[in-house]
Coordinates of C-alpha atoms in Angstrom, one line a residue:
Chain A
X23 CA -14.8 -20.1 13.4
X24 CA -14.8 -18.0 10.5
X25 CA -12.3 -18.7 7.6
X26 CA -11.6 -16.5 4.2
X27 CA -8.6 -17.4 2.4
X28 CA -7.0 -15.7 -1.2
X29 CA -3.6 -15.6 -2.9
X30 CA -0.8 -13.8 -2.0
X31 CA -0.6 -10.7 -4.1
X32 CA 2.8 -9.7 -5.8
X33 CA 2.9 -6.2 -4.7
X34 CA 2.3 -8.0 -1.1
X35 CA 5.8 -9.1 -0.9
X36 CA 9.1 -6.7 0.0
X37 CA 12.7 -7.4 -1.0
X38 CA 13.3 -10.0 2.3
X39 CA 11.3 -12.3 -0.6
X40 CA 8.8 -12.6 1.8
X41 CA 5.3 -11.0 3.2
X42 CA 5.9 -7.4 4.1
X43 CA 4.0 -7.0 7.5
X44 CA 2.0 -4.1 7.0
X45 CA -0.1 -6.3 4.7
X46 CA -1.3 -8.7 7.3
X47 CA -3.5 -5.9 8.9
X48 CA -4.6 -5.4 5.7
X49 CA -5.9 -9.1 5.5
X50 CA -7.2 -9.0 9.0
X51 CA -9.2 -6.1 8.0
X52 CA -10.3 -8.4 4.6
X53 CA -11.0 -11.3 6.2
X54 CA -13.8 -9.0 9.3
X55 CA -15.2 -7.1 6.3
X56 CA -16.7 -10.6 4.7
X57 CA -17.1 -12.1 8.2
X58 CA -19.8 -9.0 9.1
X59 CA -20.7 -9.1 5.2
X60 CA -22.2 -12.9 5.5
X61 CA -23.8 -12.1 8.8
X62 CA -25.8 -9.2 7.4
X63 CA -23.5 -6.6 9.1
X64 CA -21.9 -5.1 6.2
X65 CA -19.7 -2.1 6.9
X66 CA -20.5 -0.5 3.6
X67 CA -24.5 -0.4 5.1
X68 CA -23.4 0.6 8.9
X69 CA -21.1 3.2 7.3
X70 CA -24.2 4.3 5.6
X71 CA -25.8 4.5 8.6
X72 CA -23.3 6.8 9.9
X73 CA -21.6 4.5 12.2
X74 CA -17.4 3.8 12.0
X75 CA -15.7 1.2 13.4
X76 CA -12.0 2.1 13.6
X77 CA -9.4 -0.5 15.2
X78 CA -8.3 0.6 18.9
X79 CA -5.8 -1.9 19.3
X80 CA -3.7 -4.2 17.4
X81 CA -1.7 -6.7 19.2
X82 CA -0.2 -9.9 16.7
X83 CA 2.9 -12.3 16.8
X84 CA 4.5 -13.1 13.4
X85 CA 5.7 -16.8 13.3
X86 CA 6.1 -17.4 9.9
X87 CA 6.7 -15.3 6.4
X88 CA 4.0 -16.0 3.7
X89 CA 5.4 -15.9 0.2
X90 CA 4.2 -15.3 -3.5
X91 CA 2.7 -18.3 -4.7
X92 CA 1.0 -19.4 -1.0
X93 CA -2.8 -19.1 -0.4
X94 CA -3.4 -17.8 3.3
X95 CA -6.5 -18.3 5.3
X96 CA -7.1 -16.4 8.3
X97 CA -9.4 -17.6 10.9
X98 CA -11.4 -15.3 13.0
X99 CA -13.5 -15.3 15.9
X100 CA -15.7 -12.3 17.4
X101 CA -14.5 -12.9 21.1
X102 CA -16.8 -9.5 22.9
X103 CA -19.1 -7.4 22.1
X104 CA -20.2 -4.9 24.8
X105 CA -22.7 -2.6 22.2
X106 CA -19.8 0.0 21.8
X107 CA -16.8 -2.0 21.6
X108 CA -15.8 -5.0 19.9
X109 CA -12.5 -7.4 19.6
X110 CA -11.3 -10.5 17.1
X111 CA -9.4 -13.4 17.4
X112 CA -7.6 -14.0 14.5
X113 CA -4.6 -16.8 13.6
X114 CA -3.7 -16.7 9.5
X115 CA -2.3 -20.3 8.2
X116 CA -0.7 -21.2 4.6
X117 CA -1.6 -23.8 2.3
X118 CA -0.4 -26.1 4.5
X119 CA -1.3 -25.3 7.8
X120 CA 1.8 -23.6 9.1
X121 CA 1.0 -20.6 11.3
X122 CA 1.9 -17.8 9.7
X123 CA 0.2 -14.9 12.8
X124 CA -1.8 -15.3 15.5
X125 CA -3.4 -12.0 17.2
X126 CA -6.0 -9.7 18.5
X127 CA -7.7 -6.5 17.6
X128 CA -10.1 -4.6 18.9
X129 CA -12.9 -1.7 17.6
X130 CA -15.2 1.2 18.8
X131 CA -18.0 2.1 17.1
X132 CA -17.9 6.1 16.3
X133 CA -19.8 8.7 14.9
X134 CA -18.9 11.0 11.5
X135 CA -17.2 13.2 14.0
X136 CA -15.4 10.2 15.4
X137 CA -17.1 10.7 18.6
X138 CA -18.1 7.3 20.5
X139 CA -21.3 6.0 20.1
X140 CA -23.6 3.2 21.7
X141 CA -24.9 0.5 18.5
X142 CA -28.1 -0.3 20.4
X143 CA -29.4 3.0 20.3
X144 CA -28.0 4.4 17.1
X145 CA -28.9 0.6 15.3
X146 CA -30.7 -1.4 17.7
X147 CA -31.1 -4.1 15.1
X148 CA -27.2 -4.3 14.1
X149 CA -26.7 -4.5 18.3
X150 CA -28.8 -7.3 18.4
X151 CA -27.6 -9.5 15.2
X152 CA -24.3 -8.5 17.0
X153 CA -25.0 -10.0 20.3
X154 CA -25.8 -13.4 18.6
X155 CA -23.1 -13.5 16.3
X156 CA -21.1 -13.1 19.9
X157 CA -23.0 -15.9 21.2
X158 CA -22.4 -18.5 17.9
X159 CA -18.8 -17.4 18.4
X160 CA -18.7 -18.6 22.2
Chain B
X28 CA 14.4 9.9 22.4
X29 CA 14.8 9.4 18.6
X30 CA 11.9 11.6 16.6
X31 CA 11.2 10.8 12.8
X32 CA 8.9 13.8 11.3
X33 CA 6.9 13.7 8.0
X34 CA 3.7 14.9 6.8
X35 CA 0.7 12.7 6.4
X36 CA 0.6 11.1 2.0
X37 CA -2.9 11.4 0.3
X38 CA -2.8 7.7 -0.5
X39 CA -2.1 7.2 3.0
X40 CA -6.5 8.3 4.0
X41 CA -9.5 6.0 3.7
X42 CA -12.7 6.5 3.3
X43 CA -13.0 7.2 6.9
X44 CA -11.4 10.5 6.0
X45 CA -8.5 9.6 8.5
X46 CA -5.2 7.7 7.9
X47 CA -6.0 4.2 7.4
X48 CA -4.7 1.7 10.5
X49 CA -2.5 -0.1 8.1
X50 CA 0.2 2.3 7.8
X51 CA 1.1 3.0 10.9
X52 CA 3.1 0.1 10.9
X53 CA 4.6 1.4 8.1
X54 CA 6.0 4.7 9.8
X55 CA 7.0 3.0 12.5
X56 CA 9.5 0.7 10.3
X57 CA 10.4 4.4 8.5
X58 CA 11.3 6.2 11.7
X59 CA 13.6 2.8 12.9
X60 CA 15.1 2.4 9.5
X61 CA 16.3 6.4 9.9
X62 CA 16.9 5.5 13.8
X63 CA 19.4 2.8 12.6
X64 CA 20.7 4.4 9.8
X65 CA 21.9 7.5 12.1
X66 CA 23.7 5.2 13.8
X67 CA 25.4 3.4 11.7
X68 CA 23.2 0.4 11.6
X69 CA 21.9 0.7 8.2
X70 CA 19.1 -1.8 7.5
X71 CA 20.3 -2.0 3.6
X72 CA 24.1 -2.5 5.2
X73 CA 23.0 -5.1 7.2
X74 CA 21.1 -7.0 4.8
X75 CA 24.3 -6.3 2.2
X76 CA 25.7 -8.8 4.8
X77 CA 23.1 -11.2 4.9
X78 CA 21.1 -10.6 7.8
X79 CA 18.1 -9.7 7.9
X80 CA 15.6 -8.5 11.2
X81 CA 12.0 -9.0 10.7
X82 CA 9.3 -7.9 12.7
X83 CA 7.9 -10.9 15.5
X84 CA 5.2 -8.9 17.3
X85 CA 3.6 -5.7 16.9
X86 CA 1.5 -4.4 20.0
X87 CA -0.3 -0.4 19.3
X88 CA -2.9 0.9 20.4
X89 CA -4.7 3.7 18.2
X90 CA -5.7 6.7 20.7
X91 CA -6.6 9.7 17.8
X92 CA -7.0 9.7 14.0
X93 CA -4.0 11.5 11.7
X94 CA -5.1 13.2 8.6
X95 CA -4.3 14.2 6.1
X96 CA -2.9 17.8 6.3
X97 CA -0.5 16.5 9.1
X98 CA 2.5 16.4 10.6
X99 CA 3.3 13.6 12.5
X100 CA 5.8 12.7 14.5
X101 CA 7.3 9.2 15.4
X102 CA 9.1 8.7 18.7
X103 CA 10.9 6.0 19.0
X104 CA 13.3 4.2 21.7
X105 CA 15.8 0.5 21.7
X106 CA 14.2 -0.7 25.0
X107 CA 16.0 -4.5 24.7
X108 CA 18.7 -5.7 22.7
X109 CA 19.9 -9.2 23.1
X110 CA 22.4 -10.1 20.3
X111 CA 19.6 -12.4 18.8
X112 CA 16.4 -9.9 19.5
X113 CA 15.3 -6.4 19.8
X114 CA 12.5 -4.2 21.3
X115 CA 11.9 -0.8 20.4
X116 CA 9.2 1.5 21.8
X117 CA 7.2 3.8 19.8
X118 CA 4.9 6.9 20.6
X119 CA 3.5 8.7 17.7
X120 CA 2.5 12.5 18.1
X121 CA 0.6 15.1 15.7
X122 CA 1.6 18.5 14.9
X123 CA -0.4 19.6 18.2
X124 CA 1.7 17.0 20.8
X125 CA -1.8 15.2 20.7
X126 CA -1.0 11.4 20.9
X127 CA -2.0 9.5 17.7
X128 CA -0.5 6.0 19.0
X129 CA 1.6 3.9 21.4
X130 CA 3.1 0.6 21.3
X131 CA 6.3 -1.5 20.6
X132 CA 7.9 -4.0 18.4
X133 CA 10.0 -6.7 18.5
X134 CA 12.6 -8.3 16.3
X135 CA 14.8 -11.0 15.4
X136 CA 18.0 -11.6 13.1
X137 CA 17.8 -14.2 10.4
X138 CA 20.1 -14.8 7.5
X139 CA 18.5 -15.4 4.0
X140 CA 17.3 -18.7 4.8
X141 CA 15.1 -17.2 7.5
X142 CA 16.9 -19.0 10.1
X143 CA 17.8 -17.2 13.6
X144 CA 21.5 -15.8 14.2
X145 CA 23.3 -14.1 16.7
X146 CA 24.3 -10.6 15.9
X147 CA 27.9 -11.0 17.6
X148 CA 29.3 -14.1 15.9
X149 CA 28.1 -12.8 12.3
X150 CA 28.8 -9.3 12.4
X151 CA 30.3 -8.3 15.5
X152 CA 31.0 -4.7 14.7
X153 CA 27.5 -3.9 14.4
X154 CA 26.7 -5.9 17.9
X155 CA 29.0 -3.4 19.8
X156 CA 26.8 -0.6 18.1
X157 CA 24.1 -1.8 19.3
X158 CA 24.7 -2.4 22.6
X159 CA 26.0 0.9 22.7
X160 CA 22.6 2.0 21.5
X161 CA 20.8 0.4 23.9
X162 CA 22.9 2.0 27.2
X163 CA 22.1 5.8 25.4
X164 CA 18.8 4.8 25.3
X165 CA 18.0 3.8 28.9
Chain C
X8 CA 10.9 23.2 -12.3
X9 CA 9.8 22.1 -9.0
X10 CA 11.6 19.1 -7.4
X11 CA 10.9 16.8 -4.6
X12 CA 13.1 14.0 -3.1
X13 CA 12.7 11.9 -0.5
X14 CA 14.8 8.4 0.8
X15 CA 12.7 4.9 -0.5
X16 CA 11.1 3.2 2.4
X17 CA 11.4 -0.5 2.9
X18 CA 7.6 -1.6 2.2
X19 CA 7.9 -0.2 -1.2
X20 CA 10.2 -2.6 -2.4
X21 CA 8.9 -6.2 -3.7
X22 CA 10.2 -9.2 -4.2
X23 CA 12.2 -8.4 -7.3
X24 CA 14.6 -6.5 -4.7
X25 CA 13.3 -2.7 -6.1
X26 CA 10.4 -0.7 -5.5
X27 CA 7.1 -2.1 -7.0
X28 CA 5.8 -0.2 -9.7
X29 CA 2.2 1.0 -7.9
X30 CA 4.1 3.4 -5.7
X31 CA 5.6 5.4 -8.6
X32 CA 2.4 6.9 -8.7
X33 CA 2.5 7.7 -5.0
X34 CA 5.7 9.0 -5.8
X35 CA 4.2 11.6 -8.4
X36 CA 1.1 12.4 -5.9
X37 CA 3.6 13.2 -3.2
X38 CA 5.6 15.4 -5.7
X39 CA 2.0 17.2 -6.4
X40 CA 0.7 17.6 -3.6
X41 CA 3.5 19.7 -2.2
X42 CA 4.1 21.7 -5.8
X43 CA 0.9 22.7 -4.9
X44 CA 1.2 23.2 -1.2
X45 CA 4.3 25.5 -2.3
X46 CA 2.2 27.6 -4.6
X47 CA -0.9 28.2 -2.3
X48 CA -2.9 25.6 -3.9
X49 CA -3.1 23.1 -0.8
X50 CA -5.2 20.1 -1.6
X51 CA -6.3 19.8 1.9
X52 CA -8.0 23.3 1.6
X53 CA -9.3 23.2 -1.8
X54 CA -10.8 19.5 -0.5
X55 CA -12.4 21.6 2.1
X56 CA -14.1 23.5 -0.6
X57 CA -15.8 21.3 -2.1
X58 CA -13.4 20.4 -4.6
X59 CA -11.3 17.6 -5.7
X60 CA -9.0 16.9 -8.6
X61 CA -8.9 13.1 -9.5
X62 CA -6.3 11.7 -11.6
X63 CA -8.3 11.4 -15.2
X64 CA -4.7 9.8 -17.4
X65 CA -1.6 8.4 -16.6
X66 CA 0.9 7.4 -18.6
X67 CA 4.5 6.6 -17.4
X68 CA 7.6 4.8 -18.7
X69 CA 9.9 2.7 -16.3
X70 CA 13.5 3.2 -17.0
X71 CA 15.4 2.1 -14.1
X72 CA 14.6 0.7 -11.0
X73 CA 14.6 2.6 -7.7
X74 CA 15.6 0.6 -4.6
X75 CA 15.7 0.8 -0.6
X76 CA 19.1 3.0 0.2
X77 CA 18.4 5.0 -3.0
X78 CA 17.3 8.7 -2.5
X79 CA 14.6 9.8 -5.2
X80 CA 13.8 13.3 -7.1
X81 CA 10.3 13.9 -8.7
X82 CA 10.7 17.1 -11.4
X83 CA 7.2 18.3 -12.3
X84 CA 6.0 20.7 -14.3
X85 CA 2.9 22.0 -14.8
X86 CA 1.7 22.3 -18.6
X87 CA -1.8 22.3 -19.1
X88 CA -4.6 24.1 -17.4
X89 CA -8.3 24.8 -18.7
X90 CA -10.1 25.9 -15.6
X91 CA -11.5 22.4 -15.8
X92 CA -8.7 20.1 -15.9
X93 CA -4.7 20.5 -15.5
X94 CA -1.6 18.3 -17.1
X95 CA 1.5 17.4 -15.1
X96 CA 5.0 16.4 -16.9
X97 CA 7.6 14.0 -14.6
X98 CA 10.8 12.8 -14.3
X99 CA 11.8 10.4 -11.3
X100 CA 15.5 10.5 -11.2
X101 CA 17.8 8.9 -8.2
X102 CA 20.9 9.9 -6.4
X103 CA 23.4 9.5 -9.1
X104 CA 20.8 11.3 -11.6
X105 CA 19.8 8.0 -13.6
X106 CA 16.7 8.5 -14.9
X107 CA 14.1 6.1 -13.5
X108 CA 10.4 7.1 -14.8
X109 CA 9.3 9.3 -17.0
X110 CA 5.4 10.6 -17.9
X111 CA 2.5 12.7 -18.0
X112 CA -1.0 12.6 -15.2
X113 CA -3.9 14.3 -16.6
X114 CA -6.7 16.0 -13.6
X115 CA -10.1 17.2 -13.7
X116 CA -11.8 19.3 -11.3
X117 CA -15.1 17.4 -9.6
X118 CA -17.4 18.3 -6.7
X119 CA -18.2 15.8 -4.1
X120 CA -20.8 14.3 -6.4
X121 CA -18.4 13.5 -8.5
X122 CA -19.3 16.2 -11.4
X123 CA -17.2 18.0 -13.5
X124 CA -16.6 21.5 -11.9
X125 CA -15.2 24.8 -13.8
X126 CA -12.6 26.0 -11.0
X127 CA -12.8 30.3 -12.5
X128 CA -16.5 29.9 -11.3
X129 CA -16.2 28.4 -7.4
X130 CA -13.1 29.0 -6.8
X131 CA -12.3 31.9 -8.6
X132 CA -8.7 32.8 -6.3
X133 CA -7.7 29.7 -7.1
X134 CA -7.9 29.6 -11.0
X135 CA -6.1 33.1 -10.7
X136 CA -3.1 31.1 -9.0
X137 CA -3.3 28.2 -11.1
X138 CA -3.2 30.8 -14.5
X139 CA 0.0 32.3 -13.1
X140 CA 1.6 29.2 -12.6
X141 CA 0.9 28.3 -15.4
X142 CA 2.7 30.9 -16.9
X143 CA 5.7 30.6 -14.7
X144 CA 6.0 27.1 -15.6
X145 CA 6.2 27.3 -19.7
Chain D
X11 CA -10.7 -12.2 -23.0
X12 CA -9.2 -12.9 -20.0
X13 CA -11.9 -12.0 -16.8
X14 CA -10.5 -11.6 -12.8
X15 CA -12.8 -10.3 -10.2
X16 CA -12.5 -9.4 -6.7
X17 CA -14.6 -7.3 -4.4
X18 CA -13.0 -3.9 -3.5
X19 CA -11.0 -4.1 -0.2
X20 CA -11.4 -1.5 2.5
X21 CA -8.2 -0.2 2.6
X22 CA -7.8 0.5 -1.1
X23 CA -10.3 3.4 -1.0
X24 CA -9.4 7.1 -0.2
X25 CA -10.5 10.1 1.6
X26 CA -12.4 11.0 -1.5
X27 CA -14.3 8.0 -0.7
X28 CA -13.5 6.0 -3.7
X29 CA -10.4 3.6 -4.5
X30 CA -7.0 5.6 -4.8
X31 CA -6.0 5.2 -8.4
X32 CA -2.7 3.8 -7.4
X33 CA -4.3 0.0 -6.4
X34 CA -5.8 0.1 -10.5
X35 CA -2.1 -0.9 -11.1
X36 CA -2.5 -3.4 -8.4
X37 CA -5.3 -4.7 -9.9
X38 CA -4.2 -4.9 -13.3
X39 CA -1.3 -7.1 -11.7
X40 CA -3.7 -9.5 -9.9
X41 CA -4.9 -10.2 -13.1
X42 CA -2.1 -10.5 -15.3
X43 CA -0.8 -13.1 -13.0
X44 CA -4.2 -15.3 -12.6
X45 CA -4.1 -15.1 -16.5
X46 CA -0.3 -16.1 -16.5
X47 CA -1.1 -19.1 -13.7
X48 CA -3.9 -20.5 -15.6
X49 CA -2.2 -20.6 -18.8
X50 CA 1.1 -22.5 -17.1
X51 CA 3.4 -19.5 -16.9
X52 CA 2.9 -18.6 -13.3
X53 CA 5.2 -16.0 -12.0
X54 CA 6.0 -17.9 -9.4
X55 CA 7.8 -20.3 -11.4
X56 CA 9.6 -17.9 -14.2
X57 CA 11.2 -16.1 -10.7
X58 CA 12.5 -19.6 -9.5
X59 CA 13.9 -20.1 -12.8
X60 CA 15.9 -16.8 -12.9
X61 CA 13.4 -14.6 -15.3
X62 CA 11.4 -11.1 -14.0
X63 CA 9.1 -9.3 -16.5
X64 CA 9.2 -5.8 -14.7
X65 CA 6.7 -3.2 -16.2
X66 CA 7.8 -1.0 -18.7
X67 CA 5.4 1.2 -19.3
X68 CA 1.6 1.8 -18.2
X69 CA -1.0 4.0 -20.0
X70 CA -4.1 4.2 -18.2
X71 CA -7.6 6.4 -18.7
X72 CA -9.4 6.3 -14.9
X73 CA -12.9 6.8 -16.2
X74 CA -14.8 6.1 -13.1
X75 CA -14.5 5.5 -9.9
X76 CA -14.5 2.3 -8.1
X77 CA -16.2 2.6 -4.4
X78 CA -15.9 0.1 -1.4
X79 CA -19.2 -2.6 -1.7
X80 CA -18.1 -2.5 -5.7
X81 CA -16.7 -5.7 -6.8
X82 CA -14.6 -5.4 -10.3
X83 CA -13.7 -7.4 -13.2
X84 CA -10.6 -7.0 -15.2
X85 CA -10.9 -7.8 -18.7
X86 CA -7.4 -8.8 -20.3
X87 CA -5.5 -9.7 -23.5
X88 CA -2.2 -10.1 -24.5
X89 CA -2.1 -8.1 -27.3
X90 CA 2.1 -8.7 -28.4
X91 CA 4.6 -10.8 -28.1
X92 CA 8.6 -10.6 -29.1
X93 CA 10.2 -13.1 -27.0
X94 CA 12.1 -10.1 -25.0
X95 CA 8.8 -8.4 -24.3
X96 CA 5.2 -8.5 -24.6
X97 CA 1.9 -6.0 -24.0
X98 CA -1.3 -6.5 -22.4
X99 CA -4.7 -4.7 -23.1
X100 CA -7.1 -4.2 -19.7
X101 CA -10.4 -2.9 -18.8
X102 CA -11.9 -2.3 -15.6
X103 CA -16.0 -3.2 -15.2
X104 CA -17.7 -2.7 -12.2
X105 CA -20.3 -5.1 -11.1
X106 CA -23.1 -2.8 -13.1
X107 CA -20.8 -3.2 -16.1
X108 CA -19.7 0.2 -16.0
X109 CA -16.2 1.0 -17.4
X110 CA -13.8 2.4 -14.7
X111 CA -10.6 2.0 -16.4
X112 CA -9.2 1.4 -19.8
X113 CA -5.6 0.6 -21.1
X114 CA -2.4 -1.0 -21.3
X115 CA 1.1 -2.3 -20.1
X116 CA 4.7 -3.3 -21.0
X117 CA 6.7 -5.7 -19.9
X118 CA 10.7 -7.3 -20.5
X119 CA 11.8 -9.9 -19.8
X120 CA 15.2 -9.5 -17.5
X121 CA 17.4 -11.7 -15.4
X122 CA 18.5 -11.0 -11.3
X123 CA 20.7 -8.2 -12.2
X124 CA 18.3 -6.7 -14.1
X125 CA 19.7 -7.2 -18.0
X126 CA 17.2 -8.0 -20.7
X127 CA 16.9 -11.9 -21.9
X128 CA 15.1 -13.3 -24.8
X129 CA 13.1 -16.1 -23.1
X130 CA 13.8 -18.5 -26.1
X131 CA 17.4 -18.9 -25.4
X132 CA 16.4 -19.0 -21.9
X133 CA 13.0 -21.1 -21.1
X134 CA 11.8 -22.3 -24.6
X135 CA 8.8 -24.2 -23.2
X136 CA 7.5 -20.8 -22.1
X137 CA 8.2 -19.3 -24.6
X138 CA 6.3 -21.9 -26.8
X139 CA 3.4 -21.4 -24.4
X140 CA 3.7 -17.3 -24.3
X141 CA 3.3 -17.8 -28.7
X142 CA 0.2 -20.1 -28.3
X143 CA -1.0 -17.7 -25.8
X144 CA -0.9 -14.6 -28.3
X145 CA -2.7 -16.4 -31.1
X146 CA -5.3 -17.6 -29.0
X147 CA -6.1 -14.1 -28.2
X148 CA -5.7 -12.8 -31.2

């Protein structure tokens, strides 16, 4: 399992004192960009490629409000991969292990147009460092 | 049906070109903070009396990209109400009727200390308006 | 002197119990955007050809905070234009007219290469527009 | 001189394909309060004891921008200190050492309902610690 972890920003928090919620897809999104980035699947070289990945579905259970002054980590997983669809696992913890989220999303790969598209013919070599990232994962 | 119109910010795109996932979360807490407001449940009334009602889950799915240039549209409905909890359900349209995203939320009330309460012993006024809510709705 | 108001949303407040400082310059973007929207000068069709209009200078005071319930007005003015940049004066006042920012943004026009473009020469409809309201502004 | 550095995050960029300028204020944040935390006068702490030091003013020149794969560094120095206020000097590298941004804030020091306080009377080891601060970086 996958695990990036950083500080809880300031500007993170809203006037409950806490977390404001929007921001944990935000660190969802952080935490799959350096997952891809250490397994030579960097978004800023697939986007180059011409290839998108836009979330399709968000589904995520807030259990506990982070706060200035924690450190999160959120823990992911890469749970499918079909060649034009993917989905992640994710559950974010504080400092001391509390569970903050636990939660699922899931991505298409898309063209510039944002039409869908098929990773092992458009980047046959993404689609297959992809397929055994899956298979570590299992 | 409540509907909450506004067109799309320029901070609001990524580098996608489209509206970045984040914020949809975002309008839908706009469009039920007007929803409430209109009737007389005004989040910054409520939390003026110490309660508070967070976000527990958060279920979308993401069917078209908005842009910037649009109009969206936010429709939203109280599907549960249970004195502790909430659900409302949420369909978000573009200036063509073409369906941007679906989902629902759920909510709880807490007091300051982020513990649970019941909506009719603390503030019973505001229970009966809700329940009222909740039989226009369905 | 145009003016644009709008209700503060919840996520834009902080922990502090008022509306983080970042967003002021959302604020001031919203405010623009439209002013020029008004005036013929959309953003999302000058975008479309080929040019863009990055913030270049901002310099803002903070005089009073805004926060959720409050109901903000952005007065800009337009007082500067070269044909290769453009000056913008603000005041953010609330309900009650308190005063809560005031400042100055500085633009300049760039192609999608990010060079410095002289608007009379591609977009020569456009300068004429920006020139007159120019004039109607001082 | 003070150094934070962070990859750019997804999110933070813009359909112009680089980082919307209103995250350099979020940035300039992050720093200020790494620089406070490592120097004993976390945030975190000065809230709990009853003491905000909201912005006061910002003056920025955005000289170049920031892209997604970019990881900056924000250089920093308190440049003043009064006791009710103080000012910070910032600029933005990218990894190439390229300036993106240049310039400075204000801050005061205020209490919960937002009326100005003179941290000696108030916390005098922080104080003590903000002097020390300001002539090392002098």
């Amino acid at each position: 399992m996958y695990e990036y972890s950083r500080p809880v920003f300031y500007y993170e928090t809203d006037q409950m004192g806490v977390v404001h919620h929007s921001n944990y897809a935000r660190w969802l999104e952080e935490a799959r960009s350096y997952f891809f980035d250490e397994h030579d699947l960097a978004y800023v070289v697939t986007e180059s490629l011409g290839v998108m990945c836009p979330i399709t579905d968000l589904n995520v259970k807030f259990k506990f409000p982070a706060k200035f002054g924690d450190v999160f980590t959120v823990k992911l997983r890469l749970i499918k991969y079909t060649g034009v669809r993917f989905r992640v696992e994710y559950e974010i913890v504080n400092q001391d292990g509390k569970l903050l989220l636990y939660g699922e999303s899931a991505h298409a790969f898309i063209d510039k147009e944002l039409r869908p598209i098929a990773l092992p013919k458009v980047i046959p070599d993404r689609h297959e460092r992809m397929k055994k990232l899956l298979e570590q994962q299992l």
